[in-house]
């Protein structure tokens, strides 16, 4: 790789260059929309394994060795396979890495994956943390997949996770966030909090009479590769706004809510939602998520977009109230502005969104 590249999150151009240089090694050519403005979608490979338990390989083991010890059976993903709720699966991914020594990577579920409550994390050989790939890593990647609410139909080529490539320490600190917000408003809050990231609160006042959706139990399958093919009423219970500005989260239930603030990500930055401190309540925004450059950005057709929140209570019921902080957005500098911003291409499903279910539902 060219040693003159700047620190930052790699753009689509940088990801394409990494691939040409052999630092990313796809088994088959990329799908046309697989490279996003600041991330790469990861595709399921030929096989998955039902395993007894989630695990981390630790510093001395490969994922393959762990799977050999914990696997219950292998699954051929070629013709498609149903992954059941409450089970843990390890799937081979089609993309492997041979990263240069100054480049690390981090992964997250795709937005549509989180919104159907499929818990997924990327694992590398000798990893001591999920969704983190150390600088200089050479080896395969795997996805741990555990559907929590709906059984899902997946196949070779399905994309549940995405990965970002990062050179240097590029996360913005509190003062830098405030300065960026002064130039380009990051959230629509009158007095935003920047401590640990930009605070995001929940809107329980209502969107066209609804405050959100609660997932139904014992539903049919969700085909992860079939956008617009599932009737929302078969999978979701709408939650009407009753004027109370409050919602009691039932333990083990999954909710789709939305942020009170509109969010913008400038073209020269990327953002990530991080789980909120559990010390303020027994709930969490269930899935961290990537926000690409241009998300909600007026120049890319956004004019601010709400962050959709996938929320789950832990072990006890919890009273969530309108305006309560539920997550924080951390912003990172891009190494370069992407050639195409989020919202400017055909693959942008959630630009200018409000309260919105995943793309699978109509």
Coordinates of N, CA and C in Angstrom, one line a residue, residues 107-111 162 164 271-275 285-292 310 328-330:
X107 N -15.9 -4.0 13.0 CA -17.1 -4.4 12.3 C -18.3 -4.1 13.1
X108 N -19.5 -4.2 12.5 CA -20.8 -3.9 13.1 C -21.8 -4.6 12.3
X109 N -23.0 -4.9 12.9 CA -24.1 -5.4 12.1 C -24.5 -4.3 11.1
X110 N -25.0 -4.7 9.9 CA -25.7 -3.7 9.0 C -27.0 -3.2 9.7
X111 N -27.4 -2.1 9.3 CA -28.6 -1.5 9.8 C -29.8 -2.4 9.8
X162 N -20.8 -5.4 8.3 CA -20.0 -4.6 7.5 C -18.7 -4.2 8.3
X164 N -15.2 -1.6 8.7 CA -14.5 -0.4 8.4 C -13.0 -0.6 8.7
X271 N -19.6 8.2 11.5 CA -20.0 8.1 12.9 C -20.4 6.7 13.3
X272 N -20.5 6.4 14.6 CA -20.9 5.1 15.0 C -21.7 5.2 16.3
X273 N -22.8 4.6 16.4 CA -23.6 4.6 17.7 C -23.0 3.6 18.6
X274 N -22.7 4.0 19.8 CA -22.1 3.1 20.8 C -23.2 2.9 21.9
X275 N -23.2 1.7 22.5 CA -24.1 1.4 23.6 C -24.0 2.4 24.8
X285 N -29.4 0.3 23.9 CA -29.7 0.3 22.5 C -28.9 -0.9 21.9
X286 N -29.6 -1.9 21.4 CA -29.1 -3.2 21.3 C -27.9 -3.4 20.4
X287 N -27.9 -2.7 19.3 CA -26.9 -2.8 18.3 C -26.2 -1.5 18.1
X288 N -24.9 -1.5 18.2 CA -24.1 -0.4 17.7 C -24.3 -0.4 16.2
X289 N -24.1 0.8 15.6 CA -24.3 0.8 14.1 C -23.4 1.9 13.5
X290 N -23.1 1.7 12.2 CA -22.3 2.7 11.4 C -23.3 3.7 10.8
X291 N -22.8 4.9 10.8 CA -23.5 6.0 10.0 C -22.4 6.5 9.0
X292 N -22.7 6.3 7.7 CA -21.8 6.7 6.7 C -21.7 8.2 6.5
X310 N -32.7 0.3 18.2 CA -33.1 -1.1 18.5 C -32.9 -1.3 20.0
X328 N -24.9 7.2 22.3 CA -24.0 8.3 21.9 C -23.4 8.0 20.6
X329 N -23.3 9.0 19.8 CA -22.6 8.9 18.5 C -21.2 9.4 18.6
X330 N -20.3 8.5 18.3 CA -18.9 9.0 18.2 C -18.6 9.2 16.7

